[in-house]
Every structure is written in C-alpha cells, then in structure tokens.
Amino acid sequence: MKQKVMDGLQRFSKAMFVPVLILPIAGILIAIGNIFTNQKLLEVAPFMNNPVTKGFGLILSGSLVSILTNLGVIFCVGLAVGLAKKKKAEAGFTALLTFLVFINAMNKFMELRGILSKAENLQGTGQASVLGVQILDMGVFLGIILGITVGYIHNRFVDIEFRSAFQIYGGSRFVFIVLIPVTVLLAVVLTYVWPFIQMGISGLGGVINKTGNFGLFLYGSLERLLIPTGLHHLIYTPFLYTSLGGVQEIGGHIFEGARNIYYAEMADPSIHLLSRSVIWDARGISKMFGLIGACLAMYQMAKPENKNKVKAILIPAVVTSFLAGVTEPIEFSFMFIAPLLFVVHAALSGLSMVALNILNVRAIGPNGFLDFLLYNLPLGIGKTHWPMYILVGVVFFFIYYFTFRFLISKFNLKTIGREDSDQETRLYSKSDYQEKQQAKPVQTPKDDRRVPATTIIEALGGADNVESVTNCYTRLRTVLRDPNLVDESTLKNVTGASGVIKKGNNVHVVYGLAVTKVRAAVDEALGIDAAEVE
C-alpha cells in the first residue's frame, strides 16, 4: 500500500509539471510587458515613450493576466494530459469538455437549490464567475480535481472498443460518455461538500499565517528536504497557485496563490507596493547565493592534490545554480555523502525566507539570477526592495560558507575532494554512497550529450523494462518493470548523469538542464511519440 501511494504521488507530481511549467513563462512575459510601460524607464529612455511600445507592453501584460484568472481550466487540461498514459491530445480535449460540463452542471444545480448569489460583486460570497458561469469558488482546486478524474477514467477506459454500429462510441468517445454522469454527480456532491472543504483550506491558511515566521521556515525547509523523493513540487505548488498562498483582489479580479498575486500586481501599474501573501516565493536566496558559499567551502576544504579537479566539477554546477536555479547537481554532491550538510542547507533555506519576510522584501528569484532581473528590476526599488534581497543573499553566502566549512572540518565530512584514496572525486548521488563503489570507470564529461540514447535505454534495463518516460526541470523520470536491472555506473559515468534516484519502480536520472534533449532522444529510440504516449 505504501508503494502504491508513493507511485501515485510520484505520478501526480510529474503531471503537475504540464500546467506549472507554463506559468513562469507567462510571468516572464508580463515582466517584459512592464518594461515597456515602466515610467522610470521611460524617463531614462524617452524613445520608448510612444503609443506603439507602451501599447505593446499594456497588451502583452494585460492579455497574459487572463491565464492567471483561468487557472482552473488550465490545470484541468494540463493534469489530464500529464496523467494520461496514451492518447494525450484526446485526454486534453476530453478534459476541456468535462470542465465545461461541470461548471454548467453546478450552476444549474445551484440555481435549482436557489443558492446562487445575487450580489454584483461575488467577493466574499464563496462564489465566483468561471468562464462566465457562476459557481462555487473552488479556484485551482477545481482544475486539479477534474484533471485527476479525467486522467483516471481516461486511462481506465480509453482502450475499450466496440463492434458493428457501436464502433464509433469506443476509445476516447467512450471515456467522455463515462465522464458525463460522473462529472454531473461530482458537481452535485461538491455543491454540498466544497463549502466545508473551503473552510478547512482557509483554516489551514490561517494557521500558517498565524504561525508567521515559523510557518515560513517550515515551508522553506520542507521544500528542500523532499528533493530526494521528487515530491517537493507538492509542497510549493499549492502555496504558489492556490488560496493557501494568499488571496488578493487586483483590478477587480480575485487572485489566489503567492506567484499569481505577484504576477497580477506586476501587470497593474497602479499598484505602488507589492503585497505579501501567506507564503512568498523566495527560494532564490539559497540557489543564487547560499550554495555558492557551500561550494566555496567544499573547494577550500578539499585536499590540495584534488583542488583543480574539484574546481572543474563545481564551477559549472555553481554557474547553473546561480543563473538558472538548478541546484540538484550541487545538492546531490553532499546530500547522501554528508546528510548533515543537506539538513543544514534545508534549514538555512527556510531561514532565508524568514529573513526576507522580516525585512519586508517583496522581490523574488525562483529560478536564478536571470529570473531575478526580469521579475524585479522593471518594477523598481520601491515596489520590490530588490537591493535588500541581494544584501540578504550576500549575508547568506557567508553564513553558508562558514557553516559548511566548520562542519566539514569538525566532523571530517567526505565532501568533494576529501574522499578516501580509493574513491574518485566527482558529484555524488544516493547510490554512490550506498554501494561505495571502489572502481574508477572512465567518466564522460557531463556536457557531452553525444552518447547514444540506446546506451541510456540499455542502462535502464532495456526497452522492454521501460514502462514510461517523462521529465521535469532536471530529471529523466522513468517507471521501470524491474528497477534492479538499472546499470547506475553506466548512467553516471558514461551518459553523464549526476545522480540516480530509486523509489520503488520509479527511477529518476538527473541530467540537469539537458534533460529535455535526453528525453527526446530516448523517446525517439524507443519509438515513442511524446505527444501520444508517456
């Protein structure tokens, strides 16, 4: 049962990437739109102060805000596509139809019960207008519930086919036929049940809010601690995109979630100071500054004869963490070799969020320095207090540096470059620690992606052993029939993976930012059409 629950959470976590990965793109484009309408920038660059460029900025940011006000349907379709094992395009189309059926079914049932609010402004009534249809205000949770429902029923019935005259009703058409009564029944049930669920969600948000900095510290620490399981996305996603992360009215629209509130306020030039939601997206301090200090400590504590090799290993990882916010290669280097350092890193990550909260810093840098520049600089100092963000980052650079240096020396931790003589200097993973490999295989540089995809597949136990292949930001996520067939040495030393993580039949291979190309090559070698089969 435990394994089934873990598999389900892993699959849900992977599916969440379909809608979640598109939202930062919208945020970045909103930020670009603000550049063309930023009054201070226009004063510095008068040539941009014309109707064409200002109009373009207003249209760009204003149009993309509509994504934030329709997250329900976006998550419904995205989750259904992510959860579908085959015929993903049809699953997405079915999800859209199901969403329309649900909101109209709930609206009609609420009308029959006489509980539709007559207020012109629905704020505070527990109801909302979704695609022009008045229903209970379920926010992004509506999309999550329907996306899971569609994904499950699609996988269960999409292979059913009929003969003769009923042949046309098989496959995805039969899925929709099954979904119609399920969706209507779900709309009726949630009409009664959701108000109580909403009370619980609001209560949880209130508890987190009342716990203040402790709640923020707990959130930031857990978001890092769950990285080995691949479930850390389930920690931050609800706070970034649901009412757990705060609720704010902006420009006549209600926005839920820390990230959505931030994006919406970026697009509204009338807002002079960004609000603070319950949980703020401030993970960038550890990514942009903290781990650089940790790497400097590991480099300086390395054995003299290993320092050149340590430098060659850590510099690319540091640059990737600082610019793009990809931290896993660094974290895997001490996560399991020196678990104490990983726990300290998680605690310091949480403390960095607390520091920003105390200092009223509204700036964010969720995915490294490039995001930091795009999100914060166009808004100005007064709106985000971004210089204080950098100052806090510098302070945490030194905190990480001195803390890691002290712990490495005090406990003689075997970080990179301090290994025993029979171990090689490299980025480590969980399996490295468990197996304590003594051999020194020839290592292919991690930026060399010319290794044939067939090599990766064979190292995963062969094509017949691979049930499904997906990816997130940095990991090739696979479900294997027999994970014991995995050749971890080949994956790490020949294909350039920086880590291999096993959780039951789920095997994650860490390739960093090159994972998209690796996934495409593996799909092609397996004969998989990524648009149709997972």
mmCIF file of C-alpha atoms in Angstrom, residues 169-459:
data_model
loop_
_atom_site.group_PDB
_atom_site.id
_atom_site.type_symbol
_atom_site.label_atom_id
_atom_site.label_comp_id
_atom_site.label_asym_id
_atom_site.label_seq_id
_atom_site.Cartn_x
_atom_site.Cartn_y
_atom_site.Cartn_z
ATOM 1 C CA TYR A 169 -18.512 5.056 -29.435
ATOM 2 C CA GLY A 170 -15.264 3.342 -28.414
ATOM 3 C CA GLY A 171 -11.948 4.760 -27.234
ATOM 4 C CA SER A 172 -11.891 8.396 -26.166
ATOM 5 C CA ARG A 173 -15.594 8.824 -27.060
ATOM 6 C CA PHE A 174 -16.470 6.147 -24.524
ATOM 7 C CA VAL A 175 -14.277 7.944 -21.972
ATOM 8 C CA PHE A 176 -16.378 11.084 -22.417
ATOM 9 C CA ILE A 177 -19.598 9.053 -22.213
ATOM 10 C CA VAL A 178 -18.468 7.678 -18.841
ATOM 11 C CA LEU A 179 -17.350 11.102 -17.689
ATOM 12 C CA ILE A 180 -20.694 12.826 -18.286
ATOM 13 C CA PRO A 181 -22.634 11.188 -15.410
ATOM 14 C CA VAL A 182 -19.516 11.155 -13.226
ATOM 15 C CA THR A 183 -18.990 14.879 -13.787
ATOM 16 C CA VAL A 184 -22.636 15.798 -13.160
ATOM 17 C CA LEU A 185 -22.682 13.714 -9.980
ATOM 18 C CA LEU A 186 -19.405 15.297 -8.877
ATOM 19 C CA ALA A 187 -20.877 18.777 -9.448
ATOM 20 C CA VAL A 188 -23.875 17.924 -7.269
ATOM 21 C CA VAL A 189 -21.781 16.375 -4.483
ATOM 22 C CA LEU A 190 -19.258 19.221 -4.408
ATOM 23 C CA THR A 191 -22.074 21.748 -4.142
ATOM 24 C CA TYR A 192 -22.731 20.299 -0.682
ATOM 25 C CA VAL A 193 -19.192 19.275 0.275
ATOM 26 C CA TRP A 194 -16.976 22.062 -1.028
ATOM 27 C CA PRO A 195 -18.021 24.779 1.473
ATOM 28 C CA PHE A 196 -16.703 22.553 4.284
ATOM 29 C CA ILE A 197 -13.506 21.800 2.362
ATOM 30 C CA GLN A 198 -13.032 25.516 1.740
ATOM 31 C CA MET A 199 -13.417 26.175 5.457
ATOM 32 C CA GLY A 200 -10.635 23.661 6.109
ATOM 33 C CA ILE A 201 -8.359 25.224 3.477
ATOM 34 C CA SER A 202 -8.992 28.703 4.833
ATOM 35 C CA GLY A 203 -8.340 27.416 8.352
ATOM 36 C CA LEU A 204 -5.037 25.864 7.262
ATOM 37 C CA GLY A 205 -4.024 29.093 5.565
ATOM 38 C CA GLY A 206 -4.963 30.933 8.738
ATOM 39 C CA VAL A 207 -2.827 28.592 10.855
ATOM 40 C CA ILE A 208 0.158 29.114 8.567
ATOM 41 C CA ASN A 209 -0.442 32.847 8.642
ATOM 42 C CA LYS A 210 -0.707 32.908 12.451
ATOM 43 C CA THR A 211 2.450 30.864 12.872
ATOM 44 C CA GLY A 212 4.181 33.610 10.906
ATOM 45 C CA ASN A 213 7.889 33.120 10.512
ATOM 46 C CA PHE A 214 7.815 29.605 11.956
ATOM 47 C CA GLY A 215 5.348 28.511 9.264
ATOM 48 C CA LEU A 216 7.501 30.173 6.634
ATOM 49 C CA PHE A 217 10.623 28.434 7.975
ATOM 50 C CA LEU A 218 8.842 25.068 7.970
ATOM 51 C CA TYR A 219 7.658 25.574 4.396
ATOM 52 C CA GLY A 220 11.096 26.569 3.124
ATOM 53 C CA SER A 221 12.836 23.689 4.885
ATOM 54 C CA LEU A 222 10.379 21.010 3.730
ATOM 55 C CA GLU A 223 10.577 22.244 0.138
ATOM 56 C CA ARG A 224 14.289 21.338 0.165
ATOM 57 C CA LEU A 225 14.103 18.223 2.349
ATOM 58 C CA LEU A 226 11.704 16.484 -0.035
ATOM 59 C CA ILE A 227 14.021 16.800 -3.040
ATOM 60 C CA PRO A 228 15.286 13.181 -2.699
ATOM 61 C CA THR A 229 11.716 11.898 -3.089
ATOM 62 C CA GLY A 230 10.869 14.139 -6.050
ATOM 63 C CA LEU A 231 7.771 15.290 -4.126
ATOM 64 C CA HIS A 232 8.994 18.785 -3.266
ATOM 65 C CA HIS A 233 6.763 20.117 -6.057
ATOM 66 C CA LEU A 234 3.757 19.065 -3.989
ATOM 67 C CA ILE A 235 4.913 21.392 -1.201
ATOM 68 C CA TYR A 236 5.357 24.643 -3.072
ATOM 69 C CA THR A 237 2.755 24.305 -5.843
ATOM 70 C CA PRO A 238 -0.357 24.675 -3.603
ATOM 71 C CA PHE A 239 1.108 27.775 -1.960
ATOM 72 C CA LEU A 240 2.097 29.370 -5.249
ATOM 73 C CA TYR A 241 -1.137 28.727 -7.139
ATOM 74 C CA THR A 242 -3.984 28.189 -4.624
ATOM 75 C CA SER A 243 -5.639 30.095 -1.790
ATOM 76 C CA LEU A 244 -3.187 28.526 0.672
ATOM 77 C CA GLY A 245 -0.678 31.096 -0.553
ATOM 78 C CA GLY A 246 -2.984 34.062 -0.046
ATOM 79 C CA VAL A 247 -5.961 35.766 -1.710
ATOM 80 C CA GLN A 248 -5.866 39.272 -3.164
ATOM 81 C CA GLU A 249 -8.225 41.439 -5.219
ATOM 82 C CA ILE A 250 -6.374 43.192 -8.032
ATOM 83 C CA GLY A 251 -8.039 45.249 -10.736
ATOM 84 C CA GLY A 252 -11.469 43.811 -9.935
ATOM 85 C CA HIS A 253 -10.285 40.200 -10.133
ATOM 86 C CA ILE A 254 -9.543 37.778 -7.306
ATOM 87 C CA PHE A 255 -6.135 36.087 -7.473
ATOM 88 C CA GLU A 256 -5.084 33.141 -5.341
ATOM 89 C CA GLY A 257 -1.552 31.957 -4.582
ATOM 90 C CA ALA A 258 1.718 33.786 -3.953
ATOM 91 C CA ARG A 259 3.031 33.565 -7.520
ATOM 92 C CA ASN A 260 -0.273 34.524 -9.144
ATOM 93 C CA ILE A 261 -0.643 37.541 -6.863
ATOM 94 C CA TYR A 262 2.877 38.633 -7.737
ATOM 95 C CA TYR A 263 2.279 38.293 -11.491
ATOM 96 C CA ALA A 264 -1.024 40.163 -11.311
ATOM 97 C CA GLU A 265 0.464 43.021 -9.318
ATOM 98 C CA MET A 266 3.358 43.259 -11.769
ATOM 99 C CA ALA A 267 0.848 43.871 -14.553
ATOM 100 C CA ASP A 268 -1.042 46.597 -12.647
ATOM 101 C CA PRO A 269 0.834 49.928 -12.862
ATOM 102 C CA SER A 270 -1.489 51.487 -10.248
ATOM 103 C CA ILE A 271 -0.002 49.271 -7.508
ATOM 104 C CA HIS A 272 2.925 51.039 -5.893
ATOM 105 C CA LEU A 273 3.904 48.374 -3.358
ATOM 106 C CA LEU A 274 3.588 44.630 -3.815
ATOM 107 C CA SER A 275 1.526 42.880 -1.143
ATOM 108 C CA ARG A 276 2.807 39.927 0.834
ATOM 109 C CA SER A 277 0.857 36.689 0.666
ATOM 110 C CA VAL A 278 0.907 33.949 3.301
ATOM 111 C CA ILE A 279 3.816 32.139 1.645
ATOM 112 C CA TRP A 280 6.156 34.166 -0.535
ATOM 113 C CA ASP A 281 8.157 32.614 -3.354
ATOM 114 C CA ALA A 282 11.628 33.447 -2.036
ATOM 115 C CA ARG A 283 13.579 30.279 -2.768
ATOM 116 C CA GLY A 284 16.240 32.097 -4.768
ATOM 117 C CA ILE A 285 18.470 33.089 -1.837
ATOM 118 C CA SER A 286 19.846 29.575 -1.332
ATOM 119 C CA LYS A 287 20.057 28.973 -5.090
ATOM 120 C CA MET A 288 21.769 32.230 -6.081
ATOM 121 C CA PHE A 289 23.952 32.827 -3.050
ATOM 122 C CA GLY A 290 23.864 30.117 -0.371
ATOM 123 C CA LEU A 291 25.006 27.133 -2.380
ATOM 124 C CA ILE A 292 27.816 29.184 -3.915
ATOM 125 C CA GLY A 293 29.141 29.707 -0.407
ATOM 126 C CA ALA A 294 28.738 25.988 0.271
ATOM 127 C CA CYS A 295 30.700 25.134 -2.877
ATOM 128 C CA LEU A 296 33.466 27.572 -1.963
ATOM 129 C CA ALA A 297 33.732 25.879 1.436
ATOM 130 C CA MET A 298 33.894 22.421 -0.167
ATOM 131 C CA TYR A 299 36.558 23.621 -2.600
ATOM 132 C CA GLN A 300 38.733 25.163 0.089
ATOM 133 C CA MET A 301 38.386 22.105 2.333
ATOM 134 C CA ALA A 302 39.363 19.712 -0.470
ATOM 135 C CA LYS A 303 42.746 18.011 -0.430
ATOM 136 C CA PRO A 304 45.396 20.121 -2.221
ATOM 137 C CA GLU A 305 46.004 17.471 -4.879
ATOM 138 C CA ASN A 306 42.281 17.383 -5.728
ATOM 139 C CA LYS A 307 41.510 21.109 -5.886
ATOM 140 C CA ASN A 308 41.901 21.512 -9.646
ATOM 141 C CA LYS A 309 39.510 18.637 -10.274
ATOM 142 C CA VAL A 310 37.065 19.940 -7.655
ATOM 143 C CA LYS A 311 37.133 23.353 -9.315
ATOM 144 C CA ALA A 312 36.352 21.833 -12.709
ATOM 145 C CA ILE A 313 33.405 19.940 -11.219
ATOM 146 C CA LEU A 314 31.886 22.689 -9.078
ATOM 147 C CA ILE A 315 32.201 25.770 -11.295
ATOM 148 C CA PRO A 316 29.680 24.567 -13.945
ATOM 149 C CA ALA A 317 27.304 23.486 -11.172
ATOM 150 C CA VAL A 318 27.627 26.879 -9.431
ATOM 151 C CA VAL A 319 27.008 28.811 -12.654
ATOM 152 C CA THR A 320 23.915 26.704 -13.400
ATOM 153 C CA SER A 321 22.561 27.205 -9.875
ATOM 154 C CA PHE A 322 23.173 30.979 -9.921
ATOM 155 C CA LEU A 323 21.822 31.705 -13.400
ATOM 156 C CA ALA A 324 19.047 29.110 -13.799
ATOM 157 C CA GLY A 325 18.276 27.988 -10.234
ATOM 158 C CA VAL A 326 19.072 24.316 -10.935
ATOM 159 C CA THR A 327 20.522 23.124 -7.631
ATOM 160 C CA GLU A 328 20.292 19.343 -7.759
ATOM 161 C CA PRO A 329 23.848 18.657 -9.032
ATOM 162 C CA ILE A 330 25.239 20.570 -6.037
ATOM 163 C CA GLU A 331 22.799 19.134 -3.525
ATOM 164 C CA PHE A 332 23.446 15.587 -4.672
ATOM 165 C CA SER A 333 27.153 16.150 -4.080
ATOM 166 C CA PHE A 334 26.600 16.214 -0.314
ATOM 167 C CA MET A 335 23.012 15.023 0.196
ATOM 168 C CA PHE A 336 23.906 11.433 0.943
ATOM 169 C CA ILE A 337 27.664 11.517 1.439
ATOM 170 C CA ALA A 338 27.191 14.062 4.243
ATOM 171 C CA PRO A 339 23.464 14.149 5.101
ATOM 172 C CA LEU A 340 24.124 16.611 7.920
ATOM 173 C CA LEU A 341 25.010 19.244 5.319
ATOM 174 C CA PHE A 342 21.789 18.616 3.453
ATOM 175 C CA VAL A 343 19.713 19.096 6.617
ATOM 176 C CA VAL A 344 21.607 22.304 7.405
ATOM 177 C CA HIS A 345 21.059 23.506 3.832
ATOM 178 C CA ALA A 346 17.302 22.907 4.155
ATOM 179 C CA ALA A 347 17.200 24.800 7.456
ATOM 180 C CA LEU A 348 19.158 27.728 6.040
ATOM 181 C CA SER A 349 16.855 27.837 3.017
ATOM 182 C CA GLY A 350 13.909 28.223 5.365
ATOM 183 C CA LEU A 351 15.747 30.879 7.397
ATOM 184 C CA SER A 352 16.452 32.896 4.240
ATOM 185 C CA MET A 353 12.709 33.139 3.603
ATOM 186 C CA VAL A 354 12.168 34.280 7.183
ATOM 187 C CA ALA A 355 14.840 36.972 6.781
ATOM 188 C CA LEU A 356 13.158 38.361 3.659
ATOM 189 C CA ASN A 357 9.799 38.317 5.419
ATOM 190 C CA ILE A 358 11.140 40.242 8.434
ATOM 191 C CA LEU A 359 12.748 42.851 6.174
ATOM 192 C CA ASN A 360 9.581 43.229 4.044
ATOM 193 C CA VAL A 361 11.404 42.310 0.836
ATOM 194 C CA ARG A 362 8.938 41.593 -1.999
ATOM 195 C CA ALA A 363 11.473 40.598 -4.650
ATOM 196 C CA ILE A 364 11.647 37.032 -5.939
ATOM 197 C CA GLY A 365 14.223 34.952 -7.782
ATOM 198 C CA PRO A 366 12.705 31.468 -8.000
ATOM 199 C CA ASN A 367 14.823 30.254 -10.909
ATOM 200 C CA GLY A 368 18.096 32.068 -10.541
ATOM 201 C CA PHE A 369 19.581 35.432 -11.417
ATOM 202 C CA LEU A 370 18.054 35.700 -14.888
ATOM 203 C CA ASP A 371 14.555 35.422 -13.419
ATOM 204 C CA PHE A 372 15.532 37.868 -10.685
ATOM 205 C CA LEU A 373 16.464 40.506 -13.257
ATOM 206 C CA LEU A 374 13.324 40.077 -15.341
ATOM 207 C CA TYR A 375 10.883 39.973 -12.442
ATOM 208 C CA ASN A 376 12.206 42.708 -10.181
ATOM 209 C CA LEU A 377 14.260 45.358 -11.936
ATOM 210 C CA PRO A 378 11.436 46.645 -14.185
ATOM 211 C CA LEU A 379 9.242 47.179 -11.097
ATOM 212 C CA GLY A 380 11.706 49.474 -9.396
ATOM 213 C CA ILE A 381 13.262 49.536 -5.938
ATOM 214 C CA GLY A 382 10.256 50.965 -4.123
ATOM 215 C CA LYS A 383 7.909 48.229 -5.260
ATOM 216 C CA THR A 384 10.108 45.193 -4.527
ATOM 217 C CA HIS A 385 13.036 46.361 -2.326
ATOM 218 C CA TRP A 386 15.274 44.185 -4.523
ATOM 219 C CA PRO A 387 18.610 45.682 -3.321
ATOM 220 C CA MET A 388 17.831 44.313 0.147
ATOM 221 C CA TYR A 389 17.255 40.894 -1.469
ATOM 222 C CA ILE A 390 20.826 40.962 -2.804
ATOM 223 C CA LEU A 391 22.145 42.117 0.578
ATOM 224 C CA VAL A 392 20.383 39.230 2.320
ATOM 225 C CA GLY A 393 21.804 36.909 -0.319
ATOM 226 C CA VAL A 394 25.353 38.098 0.343
ATOM 227 C CA VAL A 395 24.856 37.576 4.088
ATOM 228 C CA PHE A 396 23.638 34.026 3.478
ATOM 229 C CA PHE A 397 26.589 33.387 1.191
ATOM 230 C CA PHE A 398 28.868 33.912 4.189
ATOM 231 C CA ILE A 399 26.566 32.007 6.542
ATOM 232 C CA TYR A 400 26.628 29.006 4.211
ATOM 233 C CA TYR A 401 30.385 29.326 3.707
ATOM 234 C CA PHE A 402 31.397 29.477 7.362
ATOM 235 C CA THR A 403 28.796 26.926 8.472
ATOM 236 C CA PHE A 404 29.786 24.361 5.854
ATOM 237 C CA ARG A 405 33.487 24.951 6.388
ATOM 238 C CA PHE A 406 33.096 24.458 10.148
ATOM 239 C CA LEU A 407 31.009 21.292 9.806
ATOM 240 C CA ILE A 408 33.273 19.740 7.165
ATOM 241 C CA SER A 409 36.307 20.332 9.374
ATOM 242 C CA LYS A 410 34.640 19.421 12.675
ATOM 243 C CA PHE A 411 33.198 16.107 11.528
ATOM 244 C CA ASN A 412 35.752 15.329 8.786
ATOM 245 C CA LEU A 413 32.950 15.037 6.222
ATOM 246 C CA LYS A 414 33.929 13.371 2.949
ATOM 247 C CA THR A 415 32.739 16.090 0.602
ATOM 248 C CA ILE A 416 34.089 16.563 -2.923
ATOM 249 C CA GLY A 417 37.876 16.392 -2.932
ATOM 250 C CA ARG A 418 38.084 14.892 0.589
ATOM 251 C CA GLU A 419 37.335 11.314 -0.403
ATOM 252 C CA ASP A 420 39.422 8.376 0.679
ATOM 253 C CA SER A 421 42.244 7.374 -1.648
ATOM 254 C CA ASP A 422 40.197 4.552 -3.190
ATOM 255 C CA GLN A 423 37.321 6.871 -4.170
ATOM 256 C CA GLU A 424 37.121 9.196 -7.122
ATOM 257 C CA THR A 425 36.419 12.926 -6.934
ATOM 258 C CA ARG A 426 33.024 13.626 -8.512
ATOM 259 C CA LEU A 427 29.455 14.710 -7.851
ATOM 260 C CA TYR A 428 27.799 12.024 -5.775
ATOM 261 C CA SER A 429 24.301 10.553 -5.554
ATOM 262 C CA LYS A 430 22.437 8.270 -3.204
ATOM 263 C CA SER A 431 23.568 5.101 -4.938
ATOM 264 C CA ASP A 432 27.225 6.171 -4.752
ATOM 265 C CA TYR A 433 27.015 6.277 -1.007
ATOM 266 C CA GLN A 434 25.072 3.037 -0.692
ATOM 267 C CA GLU A 435 27.267 0.966 -2.973
ATOM 268 C CA LYS A 436 30.576 2.648 -2.042
ATOM 269 C CA GLN A 437 31.985 1.810 -5.419
ATOM 270 C CA GLN A 438 35.713 1.239 -5.440
ATOM 271 C CA ALA A 439 36.262 1.200 -9.184
ATOM 272 C CA LYS A 440 37.216 4.257 -11.187
ATOM 273 C CA PRO A 441 35.482 3.998 -14.566
ATOM 274 C CA VAL A 442 36.295 6.442 -17.301
ATOM 275 C CA GLN A 443 33.949 9.392 -16.904
ATOM 276 C CA THR A 444 32.404 11.124 -19.854
ATOM 277 C CA PRO A 445 32.063 14.919 -19.385
ATOM 278 C CA LYS A 446 28.554 15.792 -18.296
ATOM 279 C CA ASP A 447 28.078 18.334 -21.043
ATOM 280 C CA ASP A 448 28.782 15.751 -23.728
ATOM 281 C CA ARG A 449 25.337 14.663 -24.932
ATOM 282 C CA ARG A 450 26.538 12.650 -27.934
ATOM 283 C CA VAL A 451 26.132 9.382 -26.021
ATOM 284 C CA PRO A 452 23.584 7.292 -27.991
ATOM 285 C CA ALA A 453 20.134 7.128 -26.423
ATOM 286 C CA THR A 454 20.350 3.360 -26.799
ATOM 287 C CA THR A 455 23.101 3.404 -24.162
ATOM 288 C CA ILE A 456 20.735 5.096 -21.708
ATOM 289 C CA ILE A 457 17.960 2.639 -22.528
ATOM 290 C CA GLU A 458 20.232 -0.368 -22.084
ATOM 291 C CA ALA A 459 21.438 1.051 -18.763
#
